[in-house]
C-alpha cells in the first residue's frame, strides 16, 4: 500500500517536528539544576559572622570588672577576622561543651575559646591555621602541691575543668576524678583548689599564669615540674564549611604575617607572643 504526502501534509509534519524539538529544549531548561547556596554565601548575604565564646575565660574571652564589653585575646582576633572579611561579628556566649555542638549543628559559624587542635577533633571539625602555641601545666595548692609530684599522682585526685577539654582527657587518662563546672568563672575554679574542694586544674600555661596573677591572695601555684602536651590553638568551624575555612585562613595568615596577632597577644598576655612555637621536654 502506498502513502502519498502532499505539500500541505509535509508542512504540518515539519511544524510538529519543530514544536517537538522546541518542547524538548524547554523541558531541559525547566529541569536544569539550581545553583547550590553554600554556608559562606549565606554568611556574606547576611553580612555577619556568629562566633561562640565563653565570656568567662580570662584572658581569652571575658569582661573587665565594671564593663559589659566582651574582650580578650580570641575575642579581638575574631573581631579582626570579621573586619578583614568585611563582616560584622556577633558573639554568642556558651559553655565549652555547647560551643562544639553549636558549630556542628550550624547554630554558630565559628567557636573561639582557646580550643586546642587535636586529631580527634579534626575528624569532626575544620580548624583554622594555628595562631597560639603553648603547653599544659597544673594549678595546685602552694603548701603541698596538692600531693602531686608527677602526672601519675593524679590518680584519685579531683581535677576541675570542662569535660571535653584535652586537659580533662589527660586527667581521666591518669585516673583523676573529674569535677565539671557549667561555664564557671576562673575565680570559682581557683578558689575551689585553694580550699580543697578540688585538687588540681590542668590547663594551658599562659592562661594558668595570668589566672593566678589575678588572684594573688589565694594559696595556689603552678606546679614547678609538670609540663606536658605541647598545643596549637585555632578557631573551629563546621567540617562542611570549606569556603568559610579558606577565607578565615587567608586573613589569619595575613594577620600572622603583618604582626597583628602578635600585637593582640602582647596586650592580653603581659607582652608574651603566643604565636611563637614552644619547645618543651616531655
Coordinates of N, CA and C in Angstrom, one line a residue, residues 11-190:
X11 N 4.1 20.1 5.3 CA 4.3 21.3 6.2 C 3.8 21.1 7.6
X12 N 2.7 20.3 7.7 CA 2.2 20.0 9.1 C 3.2 19.2 9.8
X13 N 3.7 18.2 9.2 CA 4.7 17.3 9.9 C 6.0 18.1 10.3
X14 N 6.4 18.9 9.4 CA 7.6 19.7 9.7 C 7.4 20.6 10.9
X15 N 6.1 21.2 11.0 CA 5.8 22.0 12.1 C 5.7 21.3 13.4
X16 N 5.2 20.0 13.3 CA 5.1 19.2 14.5 C 6.5 18.8 15.1
X17 N 7.4 18.5 14.1 CA 8.8 18.2 14.5 C 9.5 19.4 15.2
X18 N 9.3 20.6 14.6 CA 9.9 21.8 15.2 C 9.3 22.0 16.6
X19 N 8.0 21.9 16.7 CA 7.4 22.1 18.1 C 8.0 21.1 19.1
X20 N 8.1 19.8 18.6 CA 8.7 18.8 19.4 C 10.1 19.1 19.9
X21 N 10.9 19.6 19.0 CA 12.3 20.0 19.4 C 12.3 21.2 20.3
X22 N 11.4 22.2 20.0 CA 11.4 23.3 21.0 C 10.9 22.9 22.3
X23 N 9.9 22.0 22.3 CA 9.4 21.5 23.6 C 10.5 20.8 24.4
X24 N 11.3 20.0 23.7 CA 12.4 19.3 24.4 C 13.4 20.3 25.0
X25 N 13.7 21.3 24.2 CA 14.6 22.3 24.7 C 14.1 23.0 26.0
X26 N 12.8 23.3 25.9 CA 12.1 23.9 27.1 C 12.1 23.1 28.3
X27 N 11.9 21.8 28.1 CA 12.0 20.8 29.3 C 13.3 20.8 29.9
X28 N 14.4 20.8 29.1 CA 15.8 20.8 29.6 C 16.0 22.0 30.5
X29 N 15.5 23.2 30.0 CA 15.7 24.4 30.8 C 15.0 24.3 32.1
X30 N 13.8 23.8 32.1 CA 13.0 23.7 33.3 C 13.6 22.8 34.3
X31 N 14.3 21.7 33.9 CA 14.8 20.7 34.8 C 16.3 21.0 35.1
X32 N 16.9 22.1 34.6 CA 18.3 22.3 34.9 C 18.5 22.5 36.4
X33 N 19.5 22.0 37.0 CA 19.7 22.1 38.5 C 20.0 23.5 38.9
X34 N 19.4 24.0 40.0 CA 19.7 25.3 40.6 C 21.0 25.3 41.2
X35 N 21.6 26.5 41.3 CA 22.9 26.7 41.9 C 22.8 26.4 43.4
X36 N 23.7 25.7 44.0 CA 23.7 25.4 45.4 C 24.2 26.6 46.2
X37 N 23.5 27.0 47.2 CA 23.9 28.1 48.1 C 24.8 27.5 49.3
X38 N 26.0 28.0 49.4 CA 26.9 27.4 50.5 C 26.7 28.2 51.8
X39 N 27.3 27.7 52.8 CA 27.3 28.4 54.1 C 28.0 29.8 54.0
X40 N 29.1 29.8 53.2 CA 29.8 31.0 53.0 C 29.0 32.0 52.3
X41 N 28.2 31.6 51.3 CA 27.3 32.5 50.6 C 26.3 33.1 51.6
X42 N 25.7 32.3 52.4 CA 24.7 32.8 53.4 C 25.3 33.8 54.4
X43 N 26.6 33.5 54.8 CA 27.3 34.4 55.7 C 27.5 35.8 55.1
X44 N 27.9 35.8 53.8 CA 28.1 37.0 53.1 C 26.8 37.7 52.8
X45 N 25.7 37.0 52.6 CA 24.4 37.6 52.3 C 23.9 38.3 53.6
X46 N 24.1 37.7 54.7 CA 23.6 38.3 56.0 C 24.6 39.4 56.5
X47 N 25.8 39.3 56.0 CA 26.8 40.3 56.4 C 27.4 40.2 57.8
X48 N 27.2 39.0 58.4 CA 27.7 38.8 59.8 C 28.3 37.4 60.0
X49 N 29.1 37.3 61.0 CA 29.8 36.1 61.4 C 29.4 35.8 62.8
X50 N 28.8 34.7 63.1 CA 28.4 34.3 64.5 C 29.5 33.5 65.1
X51 N 30.0 34.0 66.3 CA 31.1 33.4 67.0 C 30.8 33.0 68.4
X52 N 30.9 31.7 68.7 CA 30.7 31.2 70.0 C 31.9 31.4 70.9
X53 N 31.8 31.9 72.1 CA 32.9 32.0 73.0 C 32.3 32.0 74.5
X54 N 33.1 31.9 75.5 CA 32.6 31.7 76.8 C 32.2 33.0 77.5
X55 N 33.1 34.0 77.4 CA 32.9 35.2 78.1 C 33.4 35.1 79.6
X56 N 34.0 33.9 79.9 CA 34.4 33.7 81.3 C 35.8 33.2 81.4
X57 N 36.6 33.2 80.3 CA 37.9 32.6 80.3 C 38.9 33.7 80.1
X58 N 39.5 34.2 81.2 CA 40.5 35.2 81.2 C 41.8 34.6 80.8
X59 N 42.6 35.2 79.8 CA 42.3 36.5 79.1 C 41.9 36.2 77.7
X60 N 41.3 35.0 77.4 CA 40.9 34.7 76.1 C 39.5 35.3 75.7
X61 N 38.6 35.3 76.7 CA 37.2 35.8 76.4 C 36.6 36.1 77.8
X62 N 36.4 37.4 78.0 CA 36.0 37.9 79.4 C 35.5 39.3 79.3
X63 N 35.0 39.8 80.4 CA 34.6 41.2 80.6 C 35.4 41.8 81.7
X64 N 36.0 42.9 81.5 CA 36.7 43.6 82.6 C 35.7 44.0 83.6
X65 N 36.2 44.1 84.9 CA 35.3 44.4 86.0 C 34.7 45.8 85.8
X66 N 33.4 45.8 85.9 CA 32.7 47.1 85.7 C 32.3 47.4 84.3
X67 N 32.6 46.4 83.4 CA 32.3 46.7 82.0 C 31.4 45.6 81.4
X68 N 30.5 46.0 80.5 CA 29.7 45.0 79.8 C 30.3 44.6 78.5
X69 N 31.5 45.2 78.1 CA 32.1 44.9 76.8 C 32.9 43.6 76.8
X70 N 32.5 42.7 75.9 CA 33.3 41.5 75.8 C 34.6 41.7 75.1
X71 N 35.7 41.2 75.7 CA 37.0 41.4 75.2 C 37.9 40.1 75.4
X72 N 39.2 40.2 75.1 CA 40.0 39.0 75.3 C 40.8 38.7 74.1
X73 N 41.8 37.9 74.2 CA 42.7 37.6 73.1 C 41.9 37.1 71.9
X74 N 41.2 36.0 72.0 CA 40.5 35.4 70.9 C 39.2 36.2 70.5
X75 N 38.7 37.0 71.4 CA 37.6 37.9 71.0 C 38.1 38.9 70.0
X76 N 39.3 39.5 70.3 CA 39.8 40.5 69.5 C 40.3 39.9 68.2
X77 N 40.9 38.7 68.2 CA 41.3 38.1 67.0 C 40.1 37.9 66.1
X78 N 39.0 37.4 66.7 CA 37.7 37.2 65.9 C 37.2 38.5 65.3
X79 N 37.3 39.6 66.1 CA 36.8 40.9 65.6 C 37.7 41.3 64.3
X80 N 39.0 41.0 64.4 CA 39.9 41.4 63.3 C 39.6 40.5 62.1
X81 N 39.3 39.2 62.3 CA 38.9 38.4 61.2 C 37.7 38.9 60.5
X82 N 36.7 39.3 61.3 CA 35.4 39.8 60.7 C 35.7 41.1 60.0
X83 N 36.5 42.0 60.5 CA 36.8 43.2 59.8 C 37.5 43.0 58.5
X84 N 38.4 42.1 58.4 CA 39.1 41.8 57.2 C 38.3 41.0 56.2
X85 N 37.2 40.3 56.7 CA 36.3 39.7 55.8 C 35.1 40.6 55.4
X86 N 35.1 41.8 56.0 CA 34.1 42.8 55.8 C 32.7 42.3 56.3
X87 N 32.8 41.7 57.5 CA 31.6 41.1 58.2 C 31.5 41.6 59.6
X88 N 30.2 41.8 60.0 CA 30.0 42.1 61.4 C 30.2 40.8 62.2
X89 N 30.7 41.0 63.5 CA 30.9 39.8 64.3 C 29.9 39.8 65.4
X90 N 29.1 38.7 65.5 CA 28.1 38.6 66.6 C 28.5 37.5 67.5
X91 N 28.7 37.8 68.8 CA 29.2 36.8 69.8 C 28.0 36.1 70.5
X92 N 28.1 34.8 70.7 CA 27.2 34.0 71.4 C 27.9 33.4 72.6
X93 N 27.6 33.6 73.8 CA 28.3 33.1 75.0 C 27.7 31.8 75.4
X94 N 28.6 30.8 75.4 CA 28.2 29.4 75.7 C 29.3 28.7 76.5
X95 N 28.9 27.6 77.2 CA 29.8 26.8 77.9 C 30.7 26.0 76.8
X96 N 31.8 25.6 77.3 CA 32.8 25.0 76.3 C 32.1 23.8 75.5
X97 N 31.5 22.9 76.2 CA 30.9 21.8 75.5 C 29.8 22.2 74.5
X98 N 29.0 23.2 74.9 CA 28.0 23.7 74.0 C 28.5 24.3 72.7
X99 N 29.7 24.9 72.8 CA 30.3 25.6 71.6 C 30.5 24.6 70.5
X100 N 31.1 23.4 70.7 CA 31.3 22.5 69.7 C 30.0 21.9 69.1
X101 N 29.1 21.7 70.0 CA 27.8 21.2 69.5 C 27.1 22.3 68.6
X102 N 27.2 23.5 69.0 CA 26.6 24.6 68.2 C 27.3 24.8 66.8
X103 N 28.6 24.5 66.8 CA 29.3 24.6 65.5 C 28.8 23.4 64.6
X104 N 28.7 22.2 65.2 CA 28.3 21.0 64.4 C 26.9 21.2 63.9
X105 N 26.0 21.8 64.6 CA 24.6 21.9 64.2 C 24.3 23.2 63.4
X106 N 25.4 24.0 63.2 CA 25.2 25.2 62.3 C 24.6 26.4 63.0
X107 N 24.4 26.3 64.4 CA 23.8 27.4 65.1 C 24.8 28.6 65.2
X108 N 26.1 28.3 65.1 CA 27.1 29.4 65.0 C 28.1 29.0 63.9
X109 N 28.8 30.0 63.4 CA 29.8 29.8 62.3 C 31.1 29.4 62.8
X110 N 31.5 29.9 64.0 CA 32.9 29.7 64.5 C 32.8 29.6 66.0
X111 N 33.7 28.8 66.6 CA 34.0 28.9 68.0 C 35.4 29.3 68.3
X112 N 35.5 30.3 69.2 CA 36.9 30.8 69.5 C 37.0 30.9 71.0
X113 N 37.7 30.0 71.6 CA 37.8 29.9 73.1 C 39.0 29.1 73.6
X114 N 40.1 29.3 73.0 CA 41.3 28.6 73.4 C 41.1 27.1 73.1
X115 N 40.6 26.7 72.0 CA 40.2 25.3 71.7 C 41.4 24.7 71.0
X116 N 42.0 23.7 71.6 CA 43.2 23.0 71.1 C 42.9 22.2 69.9
X117 N 43.8 22.2 68.9 CA 43.6 21.4 67.7 C 44.1 20.0 68.0
X118 N 43.3 19.0 67.9 CA 43.7 17.6 68.1 C 43.2 16.7 66.9
X119 N 43.8 15.6 66.8 CA 43.5 14.7 65.7 C 42.0 14.3 65.8
X120 N 41.5 13.9 67.0 CA 40.2 13.5 67.2 C 39.2 14.6 66.7
X121 N 39.5 15.8 67.1 CA 38.6 17.0 66.7 C 38.6 17.2 65.2
X122 N 39.8 17.0 64.6 CA 39.9 17.3 63.2 C 39.1 16.3 62.4
X123 N 38.7 15.2 63.0 CA 37.8 14.2 62.3 C 36.4 14.7 62.2
X124 N 36.1 15.7 63.0 CA 34.7 16.2 63.1 C 34.5 17.7 62.8
X125 N 35.7 18.4 62.8 CA 35.6 19.9 62.6 C 36.7 20.3 61.7
X126 N 36.6 21.6 61.2 CA 37.7 22.2 60.5 C 38.3 23.2 61.4
X127 N 39.6 23.3 61.5 CA 40.3 24.2 62.3 C 41.0 25.2 61.4
X128 N 41.2 26.4 61.9 CA 41.9 27.4 61.1 C 43.4 27.2 61.3
X129 N 44.2 27.9 60.5 CA 45.6 28.0 60.7 C 45.9 28.3 62.2
X130 N 46.8 27.6 62.9 CA 47.0 27.9 64.3 C 47.6 29.3 64.5
X131 N 47.2 29.9 65.6 CA 47.7 31.2 65.9 C 48.1 31.4 67.4
X132 N 48.1 30.3 68.1 CA 48.6 30.3 69.5 C 49.2 28.9 69.8
X133 N 50.4 29.0 70.4 CA 51.1 27.8 70.8 C 51.4 27.8 72.3
X134 N 51.3 26.7 72.9 CA 51.5 26.6 74.4 C 51.8 25.2 74.8
X135 N 51.6 24.9 76.1 CA 51.7 23.6 76.7 C 50.9 23.5 78.0
X136 N 50.7 22.3 78.5 CA 49.9 22.1 79.6 C 50.7 22.3 80.9
X137 N 50.0 22.8 81.9 CA 50.5 22.9 83.3 C 49.5 22.5 84.3
X138 N 49.8 22.6 85.6 CA 48.8 22.3 86.6 C 48.8 23.3 87.7
X139 N 47.6 23.8 88.1 CA 47.5 24.7 89.3 C 47.2 23.8 90.5
X140 N 47.9 24.0 91.5 CA 47.8 23.1 92.7 C 47.9 24.0 94.0
X141 N 47.7 23.5 95.1 CA 47.9 24.3 96.4 C 49.4 24.5 96.6
X142 N 49.7 25.7 97.1 CA 51.1 26.1 97.3 C 51.8 25.3 98.4
X143 N 51.1 25.0 99.5 CA 51.8 24.4 100.6 C 52.2 22.9 100.4
X144 N 51.5 22.1 99.6 CA 51.9 20.7 99.4 C 51.7 20.3 98.0
X145 N 51.6 21.2 97.1 CA 51.4 20.9 95.6 C 50.3 19.9 95.4
X146 N 49.3 19.9 96.3 CA 48.1 19.0 96.3 C 48.5 17.6 96.3
X147 N 49.7 17.3 96.8 CA 50.1 15.9 96.9 C 50.5 15.3 95.6
X148 N 50.8 16.2 94.6 CA 51.1 15.7 93.2 C 52.6 16.0 92.9
X149 N 53.3 15.0 92.5 CA 54.7 15.2 92.1 C 54.8 15.0 90.5
X150 N 54.1 13.9 90.0 CA 54.1 13.6 88.6 C 52.7 13.5 88.1
X151 N 52.5 13.3 86.8 CA 51.1 13.1 86.3 C 50.5 11.8 86.8
X152 N 51.4 10.8 87.2 CA 50.9 9.6 87.7 C 50.1 9.8 89.1
X153 N 50.5 10.9 89.8 CA 49.9 11.2 91.1 C 48.5 11.8 90.9
X154 N 48.0 12.0 89.7 CA 46.7 12.5 89.5 C 45.6 11.5 89.9
X155 N 46.0 10.2 90.0 CA 45.1 9.1 90.3 C 44.4 9.4 91.6
X156 N 43.0 9.5 91.6 CA 42.2 9.7 92.8 C 42.1 11.2 93.1
X157 N 42.8 12.1 92.5 CA 42.7 13.5 92.8 C 41.5 14.1 92.1
X158 N 40.9 15.2 92.6 CA 39.8 15.8 92.0 C 40.3 16.9 91.0
X159 N 40.0 16.7 89.7 CA 40.5 17.6 88.7 C 39.3 18.4 88.1
X160 N 39.4 19.8 88.2 CA 38.3 20.6 87.7 C 38.5 21.1 86.3
X161 N 37.5 21.2 85.6 CA 37.6 21.7 84.2 C 36.4 21.3 83.3
X162 N 36.5 21.6 82.0 CA 35.4 21.2 81.1 C 35.6 19.8 80.7
X163 N 34.5 19.0 80.6 CA 34.5 17.6 80.4 C 35.2 17.2 79.1
X164 N 35.0 18.0 78.0 CA 35.5 17.6 76.7 C 36.8 18.3 76.4
X165 N 37.5 19.0 77.3 CA 38.7 19.6 77.0 C 39.8 18.6 77.0
X166 N 40.9 18.9 76.3 CA 42.0 18.0 76.2 C 42.7 17.8 77.5
X167 N 42.6 18.8 78.4 CA 43.2 18.7 79.7 C 42.5 17.8 80.6
X168 N 41.1 17.8 80.5 CA 40.3 16.8 81.3 C 40.6 15.4 80.7
X169 N 40.8 15.2 79.4 CA 41.2 13.9 78.9 C 42.4 13.4 79.5
X170 N 43.4 14.3 79.7 CA 44.7 13.9 80.4 C 44.4 13.5 81.8
X171 N 43.6 14.3 82.5 CA 43.2 13.9 83.9 C 42.6 12.6 84.0
X172 N 41.6 12.3 83.1 CA 41.0 11.0 83.1 C 42.0 9.9 82.8
X173 N 42.9 10.1 81.8 CA 43.9 9.1 81.4 C 44.7 8.7 82.6
X174 N 45.0 9.6 83.5 CA 45.8 9.3 84.7 C 45.0 9.0 85.9
X175 N 43.7 8.8 85.8 CA 42.9 8.3 86.9 C 42.3 9.3 87.8
X176 N 42.3 10.6 87.4 CA 41.7 11.6 88.3 C 40.2 11.6 88.2
X177 N 39.6 12.1 89.3 CA 38.1 12.2 89.3 C 37.7 13.6 88.8
X178 N 37.0 13.6 87.7 CA 36.7 14.9 87.1 C 35.6 15.7 87.8
X179 N 35.7 17.0 88.0 CA 34.7 17.9 88.5 C 34.4 18.9 87.5
X180 N 33.2 18.9 87.0 CA 32.8 19.7 85.8 C 31.9 20.9 86.3
X181 N 32.3 22.0 85.7 CA 31.5 23.2 86.0 C 30.7 23.7 84.8
X182 N 29.6 24.4 85.0 CA 28.8 24.9 83.9 C 29.2 26.4 83.6
X183 N 30.3 26.5 82.8 CA 30.7 27.9 82.4 C 31.0 28.8 83.6
X184 N 31.7 28.2 84.6 CA 32.1 29.0 85.8 C 33.2 30.0 85.5
X185 N 33.4 30.9 86.3 CA 34.5 31.9 86.2 C 35.8 31.3 86.7
X186 N 36.9 32.0 86.3 CA 38.2 31.5 86.8 C 38.3 31.5 88.3
X187 N 37.7 32.5 88.9 CA 37.7 32.6 90.4 C 37.2 31.4 91.1
X188 N 36.0 30.9 90.5 CA 35.4 29.7 91.1 C 36.3 28.5 91.1
X189 N 36.9 28.3 89.9 CA 37.9 27.2 89.7 C 39.0 27.3 90.8
X190 N 39.6 28.5 90.8 CA 40.8 28.7 91.6 C 40.5 28.6 93.1

